[in-house]
Tab-separated table of C-alpha atoms (C1' of nucleotides) in Angstrom:
chain	number	residue	atom	x	y	z
W	459	UNK	CA	11.315	-11.186	-0.427
W	460	UNK	CA	9.128	-9.569	2.151
W	461	UNK	CA	6.928	-12.144	3.813
W	462	UNK	CA	3.805	-12.095	5.903
W	463	UNK	CA	4.601	-13.138	9.472
W	464	UNK	CA	1.706	-15.573	9.716
W	465	UNK	CA	1.706	-17.213	6.316
W	466	UNK	CA	5.449	-16.940	5.668
W	467	UNK	CA	4.523	-16.038	2.132
W	468	UNK	CA	4.494	-12.880	0.085
W	469	UNK	CA	1.158	-11.460	-0.930
W	470	UNK	CA	1.882	-12.544	-4.489
W	471	UNK	CA	2.377	-16.148	-3.397
W	472	UNK	CA	-0.828	-16.013	-1.399
W	473	UNK	CA	-2.662	-14.871	-4.505
W	474	UNK	CA	-1.209	-17.749	-6.498
W	475	UNK	CA	-2.253	-20.310	-3.882
W	476	UNK	CA	-5.820	-19.017	-3.921
W	477	UNK	CA	-5.918	-18.952	-7.709
W	478	UNK	CA	-4.854	-22.605	-7.788
W	479	UNK	CA	-8.071	-23.497	-5.975
W	480	UNK	CA	-10.382	-22.160	-8.684
W	481	UNK	CA	-11.874	-25.195	-10.432
W	482	UNK	CA	-12.075	-25.626	-14.188
W	483	UNK	CA	-15.181	-23.989	-15.616
W	484	UNK	CA	-15.403	-21.408	-12.858
W	485	UNK	CA	-14.133	-17.844	-12.618
W	486	UNK	CA	-13.692	-15.201	-9.951
W	487	UNK	CA	-12.662	-11.567	-9.848
W	488	UNK	CA	-9.581	-9.772	-8.555
W	489	UNK	CA	-11.343	-8.104	-5.666
W	490	UNK	CA	-12.774	-11.430	-4.497
W	491	UNK	CA	-9.313	-12.886	-4.050
W	492	UNK	CA	-8.240	-9.728	-2.268
W	493	UNK	CA	-11.136	-10.169	0.158
W	494	UNK	CA	-10.242	-13.811	0.797
W	495	UNK	CA	-6.763	-12.619	1.738
W	496	UNK	CA	-8.206	-10.036	4.108
W	497	UNK	CA	-7.010	-7.199	1.911
W	498	UNK	CA	-10.287	-5.945	0.414
W	499	UNK	CA	-8.677	-2.948	-1.269
W	500	UNK	CA	-5.817	-4.779	-2.903
W	501	UNK	CA	-7.573	-5.829	-6.093
W	502	UNK	CA	-4.994	-4.069	-8.241
W	503	UNK	CA	-2.225	-5.881	-6.465
W	504	UNK	CA	-3.938	-9.203	-7.154
W	505	UNK	CA	-3.870	-8.349	-10.829
W	506	UNK	CA	-0.246	-7.438	-10.604
W	507	UNK	CA	0.546	-10.731	-8.853
W	508	UNK	CA	-0.898	-12.675	-11.783
W	509	UNK	CA	0.859	-10.420	-14.247
W	510	UNK	CA	4.112	-11.197	-12.443
W	511	UNK	CA	3.881	-14.923	-13.193
W	512	UNK	CA	6.673	-16.175	-15.407
W	513	UNK	CA	5.764	-18.050	-18.583
W	514	UNK	CA	6.624	-21.322	-16.902
W	515	UNK	CA	4.639	-20.534	-13.768
W	516	UNK	CA	1.613	-19.519	-15.815
W	517	UNK	CA	1.422	-23.075	-17.117
W	518	UNK	CA	0.531	-24.215	-13.607
W	519	UNK	CA	-1.493	-21.356	-12.223
W	520	UNK	CA	-4.981	-20.939	-13.768
W	521	UNK	CA	-4.564	-17.167	-13.913
W	522	UNK	CA	-7.116	-16.977	-16.747
W	523	UNK	CA	-9.894	-17.869	-14.292
W	524	UNK	CA	-9.524	-14.458	-12.672
W	525	UNK	CA	-11.420	-11.689	-14.452
W	526	UNK	CA	-12.871	-8.357	-13.389
W	527	UNK	CA	-15.980	-7.867	-11.330
W	528	UNK	CA	-18.001	-6.705	-14.309
W	529	UNK	CA	-17.658	-10.230	-15.723
W	530	UNK	CA	-15.242	-9.439	-18.500
W	531	UNK	CA	-11.648	-10.374	-19.132
W	532	UNK	CA	-9.253	-7.518	-18.490
W	533	UNK	CA	-5.903	-7.368	-20.289
W	534	UNK	CA	-7.312	-4.651	-22.526
W	535	UNK	CA	-3.888	-3.101	-22.893
W	536	UNK	CA	-1.719	-6.082	-22.096
W	537	UNK	CA	0.449	-8.226	-24.328
W	538	UNK	CA	-1.764	-11.253	-23.768
W	539	UNK	CA	-5.133	-10.447	-25.280
W	540	UNK	CA	-8.419	-10.600	-23.391
W	541	UNK	CA	-9.714	-12.471	-26.428
W	542	UNK	CA	-7.231	-15.246	-25.794
W	543	UNK	CA	-8.153	-15.319	-22.118
W	544	UNK	CA	-11.846	-15.558	-22.969
W	545	UNK	CA	-11.128	-18.365	-25.426
W	546	UNK	CA	-9.325	-20.330	-22.710
W	547	UNK	CA	-12.353	-19.986	-20.461
W	548	UNK	CA	-14.814	-20.922	-23.176
W	549	UNK	CA	-12.847	-24.134	-23.701
W	550	UNK	CA	-13.575	-24.868	-20.042
W	551	UNK	CA	-17.283	-24.241	-20.473
W	552	UNK	CA	-17.570	-20.663	-19.265
W	553	UNK	CA	-20.098	-18.892	-21.459
W	554	UNK	CA	-19.802	-15.249	-22.569
W	555	UNK	CA	-22.359	-13.081	-24.287
W	556	UNK	CA	-21.758	-11.227	-27.535
W	557	UNK	CA	-20.310	-8.287	-25.618
W	558	UNK	CA	-17.812	-10.438	-23.770
W	559	UNK	CA	-19.595	-10.579	-20.443
W	560	UNK	CA	-20.072	-13.715	-18.391
W	561	UNK	CA	-22.620	-14.201	-15.612
W	562	UNK	CA	-20.721	-14.403	-12.348
W	563	UNK	CA	-23.828	-15.664	-10.562
W	564	UNK	CA	-23.641	-18.727	-12.803
W	565	UNK	CA	-19.926	-19.232	-13.428
W	566	UNK	CA	-18.533	-17.509	-10.339
W	567	UNK	CA	-16.443	-19.614	-7.985
W	568	UNK	CA	-17.998	-19.994	-4.528
W	569	UNK	CA	-14.669	-19.355	-2.824
W	570	UNK	CA	-13.205	-20.651	0.408
W	571	UNK	CA	-14.068	-20.302	4.072
W	572	UNK	CA	-11.670	-18.284	6.248
W	573	UNK	CA	-10.565	-21.553	7.813
W	574	UNK	CA	-9.800	-23.037	4.431
W	575	UNK	CA	-7.835	-19.955	3.470
W	576	UNK	CA	-5.843	-20.109	6.666
W	577	UNK	CA	-5.020	-23.777	6.156
W	578	UNK	CA	-4.082	-23.172	2.547
W	579	UNK	CA	-1.701	-20.358	3.386
W	580	UNK	CA	-0.156	-22.379	6.169
W	581	UNK	CA	0.442	-25.624	4.328
W	582	UNK	CA	-0.375	-25.073	0.669
W	583	UNK	CA	2.378	-25.553	-1.882
W	584	UNK	CA	2.929	-24.012	-5.244
W	585	UNK	CA	3.446	-26.453	-8.135
W	586	UNK	CA	7.091	-25.575	-8.581
W	587	UNK	CA	7.883	-26.063	-4.907
W	588	UNK	CA	9.114	-29.321	-3.445
W	589	UNK	CA	6.536	-31.341	-1.548
W	590	UNK	CA	9.231	-32.229	0.944
W	591	UNK	CA	9.248	-28.659	2.140
C	812	DA	C1'	13.442	5.606	2.099
C	813	DC	C1'	10.256	6.877	-1.362
C	814	DA	C1'	8.082	7.655	-5.670
C	815	DG	C1'	6.456	4.971	-9.593
C	816	DT	C1'	3.843	1.059	-11.362
C	817	DG	C1'	-0.209	-1.791	-12.635
C	818	DA	C1'	-4.307	-7.910	-15.903
C	819	DC	C1'	-8.841	-3.274	-10.149
C	820	DA	C1'	-13.114	-1.275	-8.382
C	821	DA	C1'	-16.361	2.277	-7.075
C	822	DC	C1'	-18.434	6.218	-8.422
C	823	DA	C1'	-19.842	10.095	-11.458
C	824	DT	C1'	-21.391	11.586	-15.853
D	1444	DT	C1'	-23.103	0.797	-21.573
D	1445	DA	C1'	-18.874	3.424	-22.033
D	1446	DT	C1'	-15.552	6.534	-20.408
D	1447	DG	C1'	-12.987	9.284	-16.963
D	1448	DT	C1'	-11.488	10.085	-12.088
D	1449	DT	C1'	-9.850	8.672	-7.857
D	1450	DG	C1'	-8.447	5.591	-4.039
D	1451	DC	C1'	-6.051	1.657	-3.330
D	1452	DC	C1'	-1.456	-1.224	-2.020
D	1453	DA	C1'	2.490	-4.894	-2.575
D	1454	DC	C1'	6.381	-4.681	-4.879
D	1455	DT	C1'	10.413	-2.512	-7.260
D	1456	DG	C1'	14.702	0.410	-8.376
DNA sequence: ACAGTGACAACAT
DNA sequence: TATGTTGCCACTG
């Protein structure tokens, strides 16, 4: 796999590490994660990274806490329904209106500082990786 | 090496 | 709001 020289991780893995930091009951959007990774135009790639999770990996990565910037769940044409994604979030306390929009100013994740991102990419571990390194 | 592929986002209408 | 267009880019055969 192609890896970033600094983080030693692929962009996909970087996305997964960031996504792991989103707390229960909070959401963020694809472009926000792209900005945290200093790739402000890679929102589509963030979405693809989450789509690329295997079934087993998706049990550990809270992929459902990433929605679009409009405040709605995407997956409009995907196998996993946006309705199911919204239901997962509602179980965590994220509220949606009758049109399926949530208020990102209320339920949006505050994010990480650049220093926190750097530390995470340098030493963070994915759940299926050994802690021994 | 390169064209195709998306769970996006910004903008226009 | 909803829909269509376009730019975007890491990853894949």
